[in-house]
Amino acid sequence: MAADSGKPTSRVDMREGKDKTQVSRLKKLRRRISASFGRLSISKEETIHESDNEIDSVFPSMSSSNGYYPQKTRSAPDTPPTTNGGHSVTNGNSSRESSTLTKGGPAQVVVPRNPEGRHTPVKRHHSAGDMLGGAPFPPAPKTIITEKQPRPKSEGHVYSRHSIYKRAVSFGGPSAFGRADSYSKLEQLGEGSYATVFKGFSSLTNQVVALKEIRLQEEEGAPFTAIREASLLKGLRHANIVTLHDIIHTRETLTFVFEYVHTDLSQYLERHPGGLNTSNVKLFLYQLLRGLAFCHQRRILHRDLKPQNLLISEIGELKLADFGLARAKSIPSHTYSHEVVTLWYRPPDVLLGSTEYSTSLDMWGVGCIFTEMISGQATFPGMKDAFDQLNQIFKVLGTPTERTWEGVTKFANYDLKKLDKHPGQSLACCVPKLSYVPHAEELAAKFLQMQPPMRISASAAKRHEYFQDLPPRIHELSDATSIFNIPGLRLLPESGDPVTTQRRQSSRSGIRTTLKM
């Protein structure tokens, strides 16, 4: 019986052992859940301890080998924090207490949070911007700070100061560009109907510049040609197009600051009558085609090609200038004003009244300038009106008919009562020097075609056989590179004795030689 009575006892002990194990596991689980929810209710004054070493030093008698306090369940407000693994967490403002589950265990002990009874505030975390700015983390305060702490700056403030100057320049800040006192006038170069051109000096670049001063009307404002010129030149950066450096706007004037080029093709022709050196003509023509091809590829028509609008530098660089009549070619609209291009360089289709044209308008002007550089005389020097100019053209190329130019009779200005009938002839009969230069007459004939679609383009003309003796590298230059960067390429001295300006102007009396504004 004694043996039999011992069996139930042992079974009871085993059950009690199982119950204790289950209670121990349940207690751990409850503590972990309590610690997890306790993290969500930490106040600013309560400190998150990073290890149990601090607690063990304060409560050495209550620490156990596994990091738990076996005599405690949930922590009361004034009890030591419950630890979970290597982290200790206080249980918010919970005020419930629980007795131990172990029979005969010691009574629950209430211990203050820390010996001094003070709260340690949470350490403030700093953003990455303070680290980028080199600001060290401040030490943790030892006392309670009642004043509101400033919000830490984000990393953006470290980089913002680098863009302050750039933003200020965009809004007219400390930049010296756009200010009249950055430039000084030296002398007047020319005067037109609405603008005056001065030779000036830039204190920004310490270089000579050209100042195109446009007078503003109080009621009308800036001329549309000036607005158009500025908008187009801002997007045209090429070695053979004049550079617009700056724009100055005041109440009375609008001033464009251009690079200074000391002469133009018209003045160059006046100083060298009788035609230019054929090698120099080839270099000037190629540069003109380079600049035009750049514009035409961007669907921009110059519409006012003439020697006065082609600037020539001291080393022979040719630059397109005066884009006041230029415009971007719109699609599908093809209607433009026929009052474009100085009379001598105006194509026959425009003279007849056509308002539908494209890049071929500029190419006719190139042909007129090409033949004028070779001969030294204007090829079609009309003196009166559009009909006189048409007769000058028809004397050389022949009067067109429906057989030679389909649809020509439908133009408004095609009036045989005012137009003479002339048979066609070769350009060499009008400009004999063309026959002395290989392929020159052929290229000039491709420029001066009566029908616009038959005229050669600027890009195709650059590859014509007329330029075959130029260095092959000239076709590979970047847009901003001058052709004179190629070794051995330079202007040759012009032949012929100098004559007075009066004699030269007498042969070109029908065209204004002053700058057109």
Short mmCIF file of C-alpha atoms in Angstrom, two decimals:
data_model
loop_
_atom_site.label_atom_id
_atom_site.label_comp_id
_atom_site.label_asym_id
_atom_site.label_seq_id
_atom_site.Cartn_x
_atom_site.Cartn_y
_atom_site.Cartn_z
CA MET A 1 0.00 0.00 0.00
CA ALA A 2 2.81 2.26 0.76
CA ALA A 3 4.12 1.68 -2.71
CA ASP A 4 0.69 2.14 -4.17
CA SER A 5 0.14 5.30 -2.22
CA GLY A 6 3.44 6.72 -3.50
CA LYS A 7 2.49 6.40 -7.14
CA PRO A 8 -0.30 8.97 -7.07
CA THR A 9 1.95 11.29 -5.16
CA SER A 10 4.61 11.04 -7.82
CA ARG A 11 2.01 11.67 -10.49
CA VAL A 12 0.90 14.78 -8.65
CA ASP A 13 4.49 15.97 -8.44
CA MET A 14 4.96 15.42 -12.18
CA ARG A 15 1.81 17.35 -12.93
CA GLU A 16 2.90 20.10 -10.64
CA GLY A 17 6.26 20.19 -12.46
CA LYS A 18 4.45 20.46 -15.78
CA ASP A 19 2.27 23.22 -14.41
CA LYS A 20 5.29 25.09 -13.18
CA THR A 21 6.94 24.77 -16.61
CA GLN A 22 3.82 26.00 -18.34
CA VAL A 23 3.48 28.88 -15.89
CA SER A 24 7.13 29.82 -16.41
CA ARG A 25 6.66 29.87 -20.20
CA LEU A 26 3.44 31.78 -19.87
CA LYS A 27 5.11 34.29 -17.58
CA LYS A 28 7.94 34.85 -20.08
CA LEU A 29 5.45 35.30 -22.89
CA ARG A 30 3.44 37.81 -20.85
CA ARG A 31 6.56 39.74 -19.99
CA ARG A 32 7.64 39.91 -23.61
CA ILE A 33 4.21 41.12 -24.69
CA SER A 34 4.26 43.64 -21.85
CA ALA A 35 7.68 44.85 -22.90
CA SER A 36 6.56 45.17 -26.52
CA PHE A 37 3.55 47.30 -25.64
CA GLY A 38 5.62 49.22 -23.14
CA ARG A 39 7.80 50.59 -25.95
CA LEU A 40 4.77 52.30 -27.44
CA SER A 41 4.02 54.27 -24.29
CA ILE A 42 7.43 55.68 -23.37
CA SER A 43 7.26 59.28 -22.28
CA LYS A 44 9.94 61.88 -22.97
CA GLU A 45 11.11 61.70 -19.40
CA GLU A 46 11.66 57.92 -19.43
CA THR A 47 14.96 56.57 -20.67
CA ILE A 48 15.42 53.57 -22.92
CA HIS A 49 18.29 51.66 -21.34
CA GLU A 50 20.63 50.03 -23.80
CA SER A 51 21.70 47.07 -21.58
CA ASP A 52 21.00 45.31 -18.29
CA ASN A 53 24.29 46.38 -16.78
CA GLU A 54 22.77 49.58 -15.50
CA ILE A 55 19.89 47.72 -13.81
CA ASP A 56 22.18 45.07 -12.41
CA SER A 57 24.29 47.77 -10.77
CA VAL A 58 21.23 49.29 -9.13
CA PHE A 59 19.45 46.05 -8.29
CA PRO A 60 22.20 43.43 -7.89
CA SER A 61 20.18 41.18 -5.64
CA MET A 62 17.28 40.78 -8.04
CA SER A 63 19.12 39.94 -11.25
CA SER A 64 19.22 36.36 -12.41
CA SER A 65 21.38 34.49 -14.82
CA ASN A 66 18.86 34.64 -17.64
CA GLY A 67 18.25 38.38 -17.39
CA TYR A 68 14.74 38.20 -15.92
CA TYR A 69 13.30 39.04 -12.52
CA PRO A 70 11.59 35.80 -11.45
CA GLN A 71 9.74 37.42 -8.54
CA LYS A 72 7.96 39.96 -10.72
CA THR A 73 5.23 39.96 -13.35
CA ARG A 74 4.16 43.26 -14.89
CA SER A 75 6.07 46.25 -13.67
CA ALA A 76 4.22 48.76 -11.58
CA PRO A 77 4.95 52.46 -12.10
CA ASP A 78 7.52 52.45 -9.32
CA THR A 79 9.06 49.02 -9.98
CA PRO A 80 12.24 48.32 -11.85
CA PRO A 81 11.81 47.95 -15.60
CA THR A 82 11.24 44.54 -17.04
CA THR A 83 14.04 43.37 -19.30
CA ASN A 84 13.59 41.44 -22.51
CA GLY A 85 16.79 39.84 -23.59
CA GLY A 86 19.39 42.60 -23.64
CA HIS A 87 16.93 45.52 -23.52
CA SER A 88 15.02 47.00 -20.59
CA VAL A 89 11.67 48.67 -21.07
CA THR A 90 9.32 50.36 -18.60
CA ASN A 91 5.69 49.45 -18.77
CA GLY A 92 4.19 52.85 -19.36
CA ASN A 93 1.69 53.98 -16.70
CA SER A 94 0.33 50.56 -15.77
CA SER A 95 -0.77 50.45 -12.11
CA ARG A 96 -1.82 46.81 -11.78
CA GLU A 97 0.16 44.44 -9.56
CA SER A 98 0.30 40.65 -9.63
CA SER A 99 1.39 38.22 -6.99
CA THR A 100 3.89 35.51 -7.69
CA LEU A 101 2.64 32.23 -9.05
CA THR A 102 5.08 30.14 -7.08
CA LYS A 103 3.79 28.83 -3.81
CA GLY A 104 5.68 29.96 -0.78
CA GLY A 105 7.63 32.52 -2.80
CA PRO A 106 8.79 35.77 -1.27
CA ALA A 107 6.50 38.73 -1.14
CA GLN A 108 6.58 41.26 -4.00
CA VAL A 109 9.13 43.98 -3.47
CA VAL A 110 8.46 47.52 -4.70
CA VAL A 111 11.61 49.33 -5.66
CA PRO A 112 11.82 52.90 -7.06
CA ARG A 113 12.82 53.32 -10.73
CA ASN A 114 16.23 54.73 -9.88
CA PRO A 115 17.85 55.48 -6.55
CA GLU A 116 17.61 59.24 -6.91
CA GLY A 117 13.97 59.16 -7.88
CA ARG A 118 14.56 61.34 -10.96
CA HIS A 119 13.59 60.80 -14.56
CA THR A 120 16.24 60.77 -17.25
CA PRO A 121 15.03 62.36 -20.48
CA VAL A 122 15.22 60.51 -23.78
CA LYS A 123 18.24 61.35 -25.89
CA ARG A 124 17.29 63.38 -28.93
CA HIS A 125 18.13 61.78 -32.27
CA HIS A 126 19.74 63.93 -34.92
CA SER A 127 19.26 63.76 -38.69
CA ALA A 128 21.87 63.00 -41.32
CA GLY A 129 22.06 66.67 -42.23
CA ASP A 130 23.82 67.50 -38.96
CA MET A 131 26.39 64.84 -39.66
CA LEU A 132 26.93 66.17 -43.19
CA GLY A 133 27.34 69.65 -41.81
CA GLY A 134 29.96 68.47 -39.37
CA ALA A 135 27.84 69.26 -36.27
CA PRO A 136 28.76 66.83 -33.44
CA PHE A 137 26.07 65.19 -31.35
CA PRO A 138 25.55 67.16 -28.15
CA PRO A 139 25.98 65.30 -24.89
CA ALA A 140 22.89 63.98 -23.15
CA PRO A 141 21.51 66.60 -20.74
CA LYS A 142 21.80 65.76 -17.08
CA THR A 143 18.76 67.74 -16.02
CA ILE A 144 15.26 68.09 -17.32
CA ILE A 145 15.00 70.68 -20.13
CA THR A 146 11.74 72.50 -19.96
CA GLU A 147 12.32 74.72 -23.03
CA LYS A 148 11.16 73.48 -26.42
CA GLN A 149 14.03 72.08 -28.43
CA PRO A 150 14.49 73.34 -32.02
CA ARG A 151 13.59 70.91 -34.77
CA PRO A 152 16.73 69.40 -36.28
CA LYS A 153 17.43 70.50 -39.87
CA SER A 154 17.28 68.06 -42.72
CA GLU A 155 20.23 67.33 -44.96
CA GLY A 156 18.83 69.75 -47.57
CA HIS A 157 20.04 72.82 -45.68
CA VAL A 158 23.64 71.73 -46.16
CA TYR A 159 23.33 71.99 -49.94
CA SER A 160 20.98 74.96 -50.17
CA ARG A 161 23.65 77.55 -49.50
CA HIS A 162 25.52 76.46 -52.64
CA SER A 163 22.56 77.42 -54.84
CA ILE A 164 21.80 80.77 -53.20
CA TYR A 165 24.02 82.68 -55.62
CA LYS A 166 22.62 80.87 -58.63
CA ARG A 167 19.04 81.65 -57.61
CA ALA A 168 19.93 85.27 -56.91
CA VAL A 169 21.43 85.65 -60.38
CA SER A 170 18.26 84.23 -61.94
CA PHE A 171 16.17 86.86 -60.20
CA GLY A 172 18.47 89.80 -60.99
CA GLY A 173 20.56 89.52 -57.85
CA PRO A 174 24.27 90.19 -57.53
CA SER A 175 25.07 89.31 -61.17
CA ALA A 176 26.72 92.10 -63.17
CA PHE A 177 25.09 90.90 -66.40
CA GLY A 178 22.07 92.85 -67.56
CA ARG A 179 23.36 96.09 -66.01
CA ALA A 180 24.18 99.19 -68.04
CA ASP A 181 27.11 100.16 -65.80
CA SER A 182 28.95 96.98 -66.84
CA TYR A 183 29.57 98.46 -70.30
CA SER A 184 30.96 101.76 -71.55
CA LYS A 185 30.50 103.36 -74.99
CA LEU A 186 33.62 104.20 -76.98
CA GLU A 187 32.37 105.47 -80.35
CA GLN A 188 29.36 105.34 -82.63
CA LEU A 189 29.54 102.86 -85.50
CA GLY A 190 26.22 103.40 -87.25
CA GLU A 191 22.66 104.61 -86.89
CA GLY A 192 19.40 103.28 -88.27
CA SER A 193 15.70 104.01 -88.12
CA TYR A 194 15.17 102.62 -84.65
CA ALA A 195 18.63 101.73 -83.29
CA THR A 196 22.20 102.95 -82.95
CA VAL A 197 25.30 100.77 -82.83
CA PHE A 198 28.26 101.72 -80.62
CA LYS A 199 31.69 100.27 -80.12
CA GLY A 200 31.93 99.56 -76.40
CA PHE A 201 33.98 97.94 -73.69
CA SER A 202 32.85 95.27 -71.23
CA SER A 203 34.17 95.50 -67.68
CA LEU A 204 33.02 91.90 -67.15
CA THR A 205 35.22 90.28 -69.79
CA ASN A 206 37.67 93.15 -70.46
CA GLN A 207 36.87 92.88 -74.17
CA VAL A 208 35.61 95.21 -76.86
CA VAL A 209 31.93 94.62 -77.68
CA ALA A 210 29.28 96.02 -80.00
CA LEU A 211 26.31 97.73 -78.30
CA LYS A 212 23.10 97.81 -80.34
CA GLU A 213 20.93 100.37 -78.56
CA ILE A 214 17.26 100.23 -79.53
CA ARG A 215 15.08 103.20 -78.65
CA LEU A 216 11.80 102.21 -77.01
CA GLN A 217 8.57 104.03 -77.70
CA GLU A 218 6.47 104.61 -74.59
CA GLU A 219 3.27 103.44 -76.27
CA GLU A 220 4.62 100.83 -78.69
CA GLY A 221 7.34 99.23 -76.56
CA ALA A 222 10.17 97.18 -78.09
CA PRO A 223 10.09 96.64 -81.88
CA PHE A 224 9.04 93.15 -82.87
CA THR A 225 12.23 92.76 -84.94
CA ALA A 226 14.36 93.23 -81.81
CA ILE A 227 12.33 90.67 -79.86
CA ARG A 228 12.60 88.21 -82.74
CA GLU A 229 16.34 88.74 -83.10
CA ALA A 230 17.00 88.19 -79.39
CA SER A 231 14.86 85.06 -79.18
CA LEU A 232 16.56 83.46 -82.19
CA LEU A 233 20.15 84.39 -81.36
CA LYS A 234 19.86 82.94 -77.84
CA GLY A 235 19.59 79.48 -79.40
CA LEU A 236 22.16 79.90 -82.19
CA ARG A 237 25.71 79.19 -81.06
CA HIS A 238 27.97 78.79 -84.05
CA ALA A 239 31.38 79.98 -85.16
CA ASN A 240 29.81 81.65 -88.22
CA ILE A 241 26.92 83.36 -86.40
CA VAL A 242 27.43 86.51 -84.35
CA THR A 243 27.27 85.88 -80.60
CA LEU A 244 24.77 87.68 -78.38
CA HIS A 245 26.46 88.19 -74.99
CA ASP A 246 23.95 90.16 -72.96
CA ILE A 247 20.67 92.12 -73.00
CA ILE A 248 20.16 95.34 -71.04
CA HIS A 249 16.63 96.65 -70.55
CA THR A 250 15.88 100.12 -69.23
CA ARG A 251 12.82 102.31 -69.43
CA GLU A 252 14.11 104.20 -72.50
CA THR A 253 16.27 101.64 -74.34
CA LEU A 254 16.83 97.97 -75.03
CA THR A 255 20.53 97.21 -75.63
CA PHE A 256 21.96 94.06 -77.19
CA VAL A 257 25.60 93.29 -76.41
CA PHE A 258 27.25 91.45 -79.32
CA GLU A 259 30.75 90.29 -79.96
CA TYR A 260 32.68 93.00 -81.77
CA VAL A 261 33.64 92.35 -85.40
CA HIS A 262 35.52 95.20 -86.99
CA THR A 263 34.04 95.20 -90.54
CA ASP A 264 31.46 93.63 -92.86
CA LEU A 265 31.55 92.21 -96.37
CA SER A 266 30.17 95.40 -97.92
CA GLN A 267 33.01 97.51 -96.53
CA TYR A 268 35.50 94.76 -97.43
CA LEU A 269 34.30 94.88 -101.06
CA GLU A 270 34.61 98.66 -101.09
CA ARG A 271 38.24 98.45 -99.95
CA HIS A 272 39.04 95.85 -102.63
CA PRO A 273 37.25 96.79 -105.86
CA GLY A 274 37.30 94.67 -108.97
CA GLY A 275 36.55 91.44 -107.17
CA LEU A 276 38.22 89.50 -104.36
CA ASN A 277 40.97 86.91 -104.40
CA THR A 278 39.35 83.70 -105.63
CA SER A 279 40.80 81.73 -102.70
CA ASN A 280 39.32 84.21 -100.24
CA VAL A 281 35.97 84.06 -102.05
CA LYS A 282 35.95 80.30 -101.51
CA LEU A 283 36.64 80.66 -97.78
CA PHE A 284 33.99 83.35 -97.33
CA LEU A 285 31.40 81.35 -99.27
CA TYR A 286 32.07 78.15 -97.33
CA GLN A 287 31.66 79.96 -94.01
CA LEU A 288 28.43 81.54 -95.21
CA LEU A 289 27.11 78.09 -96.14
CA ARG A 290 28.19 76.69 -92.75
CA GLY A 291 26.24 79.31 -90.85
CA LEU A 292 23.17 79.02 -93.08
CA ALA A 293 23.14 75.22 -92.93
CA PHE A 294 23.18 75.47 -89.13
CA CYS A 295 20.15 77.81 -89.22
CA HIS A 296 18.23 75.81 -91.84
CA GLN A 297 18.70 72.57 -89.92
CA ARG A 298 16.87 74.31 -87.07
CA ARG A 299 14.19 75.54 -89.48
CA ILE A 300 15.26 79.17 -89.19
CA LEU A 301 15.27 81.46 -92.26
CA HIS A 302 17.48 84.54 -92.24
CA ARG A 303 15.41 86.36 -94.91
CA ASP A 304 17.76 89.36 -95.19
CA LEU A 305 21.05 88.15 -96.64
CA LYS A 306 23.23 90.90 -98.06
CA PRO A 307 26.90 91.96 -97.68
CA GLN A 308 26.05 94.46 -94.91
CA ASN A 309 24.77 91.62 -92.72
CA LEU A 310 27.87 89.47 -93.11
CA LEU A 311 30.54 90.49 -90.61
CA ILE A 312 34.25 89.87 -91.32
CA SER A 313 36.83 89.59 -88.53
CA GLU A 314 40.48 90.53 -88.81
CA ILE A 315 41.54 86.94 -89.49
CA GLY A 316 38.76 86.40 -92.07
CA GLU A 317 35.99 84.79 -90.03
CA LEU A 318 32.58 85.45 -91.59
CA LYS A 319 29.58 85.73 -89.25
CA LEU A 320 25.89 86.01 -90.00
CA ALA A 321 24.33 89.03 -88.31
CA ASP A 322 21.12 91.09 -88.15
CA PHE A 323 18.43 88.46 -87.55
CA GLY A 324 15.75 91.13 -87.22
CA LEU A 325 13.80 89.74 -90.20
CA ALA A 326 14.66 86.11 -89.52
CA ARG A 327 11.97 83.76 -88.33
CA ALA A 328 11.41 80.11 -87.54
CA LYS A 329 9.66 78.37 -90.42
CA SER A 330 6.26 77.19 -89.20
CA ILE A 331 4.45 74.09 -90.36
CA PRO A 332 1.91 73.69 -91.93
CA SER A 333 1.52 77.46 -92.41
CA HIS A 334 3.56 78.72 -95.37
CA THR A 335 2.38 82.33 -95.57
CA TYR A 336 5.00 84.99 -94.96
CA SER A 337 5.45 88.62 -95.87
CA HIS A 338 6.90 89.20 -99.35
CA GLU A 339 8.48 92.46 -98.15
CA VAL A 340 11.73 90.80 -97.15
CA VAL A 341 15.32 90.88 -98.41
CA THR A 342 16.96 93.97 -99.84
CA LEU A 343 15.94 94.45 -103.45
CA TRP A 344 19.20 93.36 -105.08
CA TYR A 345 19.21 90.01 -103.26
CA ARG A 346 15.47 89.24 -103.46
CA PRO A 347 14.55 86.09 -105.45
CA PRO A 348 12.18 86.31 -108.45
CA ASP A 349 9.40 84.28 -106.85
CA VAL A 350 9.20 86.77 -103.97
CA LEU A 351 9.38 89.71 -106.38
CA LEU A 352 6.46 88.23 -108.32
CA GLY A 353 4.39 88.20 -105.11
CA SER A 354 4.81 84.66 -103.78
CA THR A 355 4.32 84.27 -100.02
CA GLU A 356 5.12 80.55 -99.92
CA TYR A 357 8.83 79.99 -99.62
CA SER A 358 11.39 78.08 -97.64
CA THR A 359 15.16 77.90 -97.30
CA SER A 360 15.45 78.52 -101.04
CA LEU A 361 14.84 82.22 -100.27
CA ASP A 362 18.23 82.43 -98.54
CA MET A 363 19.98 80.38 -101.21
CA TRP A 364 19.16 82.91 -103.94
CA GLY A 365 20.82 85.57 -101.81
CA VAL A 366 23.89 83.36 -101.44
CA GLY A 367 24.18 83.13 -105.24
CA CYS A 368 23.96 86.92 -105.60
CA ILE A 369 26.65 87.45 -102.94
CA PHE A 370 28.86 84.76 -104.48
CA THR A 371 28.88 86.34 -107.94
CA GLU A 372 29.35 89.82 -106.44
CA MET A 373 32.47 88.71 -104.52
CA ILE A 374 33.98 87.37 -107.74
CA SER A 375 33.13 90.32 -110.01
CA GLY A 376 33.10 93.15 -107.49
CA GLN A 377 29.75 94.36 -108.87
CA ALA A 378 26.15 93.61 -107.94
CA THR A 379 24.79 90.98 -110.32
CA PHE A 380 21.19 92.29 -110.48
CA PRO A 381 21.31 96.00 -109.55
CA GLY A 382 17.67 97.08 -109.74
CA MET A 383 17.23 100.82 -109.23
CA LYS A 384 13.50 101.51 -109.09
CA ASP A 385 10.99 98.92 -107.94
CA ALA A 386 10.21 95.21 -108.04
CA PHE A 387 9.49 95.26 -111.80
CA ASP A 388 12.85 96.91 -112.50
CA GLN A 389 14.54 94.28 -110.36
CA LEU A 390 12.72 91.48 -112.21
CA ASN A 391 13.88 92.89 -115.54
CA GLN A 392 17.49 92.90 -114.28
CA ILE A 393 17.14 89.20 -113.46
CA PHE A 394 15.34 88.32 -116.70
CA LYS A 395 18.06 90.01 -118.78
CA VAL A 396 20.49 87.36 -117.57
CA LEU A 397 18.34 84.28 -116.91
CA GLY A 398 15.55 84.92 -119.43
CA THR A 399 11.88 85.80 -118.95
CA PRO A 400 10.01 82.75 -117.59
CA THR A 401 6.89 81.32 -119.23
CA GLU A 402 4.48 78.53 -118.37
CA ARG A 403 6.67 76.22 -120.43
CA THR A 404 9.83 76.98 -118.43
CA TRP A 405 8.14 77.63 -115.05
CA GLU A 406 4.76 76.08 -114.45
CA GLY A 407 2.38 78.39 -112.60
CA VAL A 408 4.47 81.54 -113.02
CA THR A 409 1.65 83.41 -114.79
CA LYS A 410 -0.55 83.06 -111.71
CA PHE A 411 1.65 85.33 -109.58
CA ALA A 412 0.19 88.76 -108.87
CA ASN A 413 3.14 90.69 -110.31
CA TYR A 414 3.50 88.66 -113.50
CA ASP A 415 2.50 91.41 -115.90
CA LEU A 416 4.05 91.27 -119.37
CA LYS A 417 3.09 94.90 -119.91
CA LYS A 418 5.65 95.86 -117.26
CA LEU A 419 8.10 93.04 -117.86
CA ASP A 420 10.35 92.77 -120.89
CA LYS A 421 10.89 89.50 -122.75
CA HIS A 422 14.52 88.36 -122.71
CA PRO A 423 16.16 85.16 -123.86
CA GLY A 424 18.20 83.22 -121.36
CA GLN A 425 22.00 83.19 -121.34
CA SER A 426 24.80 81.74 -119.24
CA LEU A 427 25.99 83.44 -116.07
CA ALA A 428 29.52 83.67 -117.51
CA CYS A 429 28.24 86.21 -120.04
CA CYS A 430 27.23 88.49 -117.16
CA VAL A 431 30.09 87.56 -114.80
CA PRO A 432 33.08 86.59 -117.00
CA LYS A 433 35.36 85.76 -114.04
CA LEU A 434 33.17 82.76 -113.21
CA SER A 435 34.65 80.90 -116.16
CA TYR A 436 38.17 81.35 -114.78
CA VAL A 437 37.47 79.42 -111.56
CA PRO A 438 36.85 75.66 -111.81
CA HIS A 439 33.24 74.70 -111.04
CA ALA A 440 32.36 78.26 -109.99
CA GLU A 441 29.83 78.89 -112.79
CA GLU A 442 28.15 75.53 -112.18
CA LEU A 443 27.70 76.24 -108.47
CA ALA A 444 26.46 79.79 -109.12
CA ALA A 445 23.87 78.43 -111.57
CA LYS A 446 22.59 76.02 -108.89
CA PHE A 447 22.12 78.94 -106.51
CA LEU A 448 20.40 81.21 -109.06
CA GLN A 449 17.62 78.94 -110.26
CA MET A 450 14.36 80.70 -111.13
CA GLN A 451 12.18 77.99 -109.57
CA PRO A 452 12.70 77.70 -105.78
CA PRO A 453 12.62 73.87 -105.54
CA MET A 454 15.49 73.60 -108.02
CA ARG A 455 17.94 75.67 -105.93
CA ILE A 456 20.69 73.77 -104.15
CA SER A 457 20.60 73.57 -100.34
CA ALA A 458 23.31 74.92 -98.05
CA SER A 459 24.32 71.45 -96.85
CA ALA A 460 24.61 70.10 -100.41
CA ALA A 461 26.50 73.18 -101.58
CA LYS A 462 29.22 72.60 -98.95
CA ARG A 463 29.99 69.27 -100.66
CA HIS A 464 30.12 70.72 -104.18
CA GLU A 465 33.21 70.14 -106.30
CA TYR A 466 33.96 73.85 -106.12
CA PHE A 467 35.31 73.22 -102.58
CA GLN A 468 37.27 70.08 -103.43
CA ASP A 469 40.66 71.75 -102.90
CA LEU A 470 39.87 72.64 -99.28
CA PRO A 471 41.27 70.34 -96.54
CA PRO A 472 38.94 67.34 -95.95
CA ARG A 473 39.04 68.09 -92.23
CA ILE A 474 36.96 71.22 -92.85
CA HIS A 475 33.84 69.05 -93.15
CA GLU A 476 34.42 67.47 -89.72
CA LEU A 477 34.69 70.62 -87.61
CA SER A 478 32.31 71.12 -84.71
CA ASP A 479 29.78 73.95 -84.90
CA ALA A 480 31.71 76.19 -82.51
CA THR A 481 35.09 75.67 -84.21
CA SER A 482 36.42 78.17 -86.72
CA ILE A 483 37.74 76.92 -90.05
CA PHE A 484 40.93 78.89 -89.38
CA ASN A 485 41.81 76.42 -86.62
CA ILE A 486 42.93 74.12 -89.42
CA PRO A 487 46.71 74.59 -89.94
CA GLY A 488 47.63 76.38 -93.14
CA LEU A 489 44.16 77.79 -93.77
CA ARG A 490 44.18 81.60 -93.92
CA LEU A 491 43.18 84.58 -96.02
CA LEU A 492 45.49 85.61 -98.85
CA PRO A 493 46.37 89.24 -99.67
CA GLU A 494 43.91 90.96 -101.97
CA SER A 495 45.15 92.25 -105.32
CA GLY A 496 44.33 95.61 -106.92
CA ASP A 497 45.14 99.17 -106.08
CA PRO A 498 43.05 100.88 -103.40
CA VAL A 499 40.64 103.51 -104.62
CA THR A 500 38.65 106.14 -102.85
CA THR A 501 35.45 105.26 -101.11
CA GLN A 502 33.60 107.73 -103.35
CA ARG A 503 34.52 105.79 -106.50
CA ARG A 504 33.47 102.52 -104.94
CA GLN A 505 30.16 103.93 -103.71
CA SER A 506 29.38 105.26 -107.20
CA SER A 507 29.27 101.67 -108.49
CA ARG A 508 27.10 100.58 -105.55
CA SER A 509 24.98 103.70 -105.17
CA GLY A 510 21.73 101.76 -105.10
CA ILE A 511 22.45 100.03 -101.81
CA ARG A 512 22.85 101.52 -98.36
CA THR A 513 26.24 100.76 -96.84
CA THR A 514 25.47 101.84 -93.29
CA LEU A 515 24.45 99.31 -90.69
CA LYS A 516 20.80 98.37 -90.82
CA MET A 517 19.22 98.36 -87.36
#
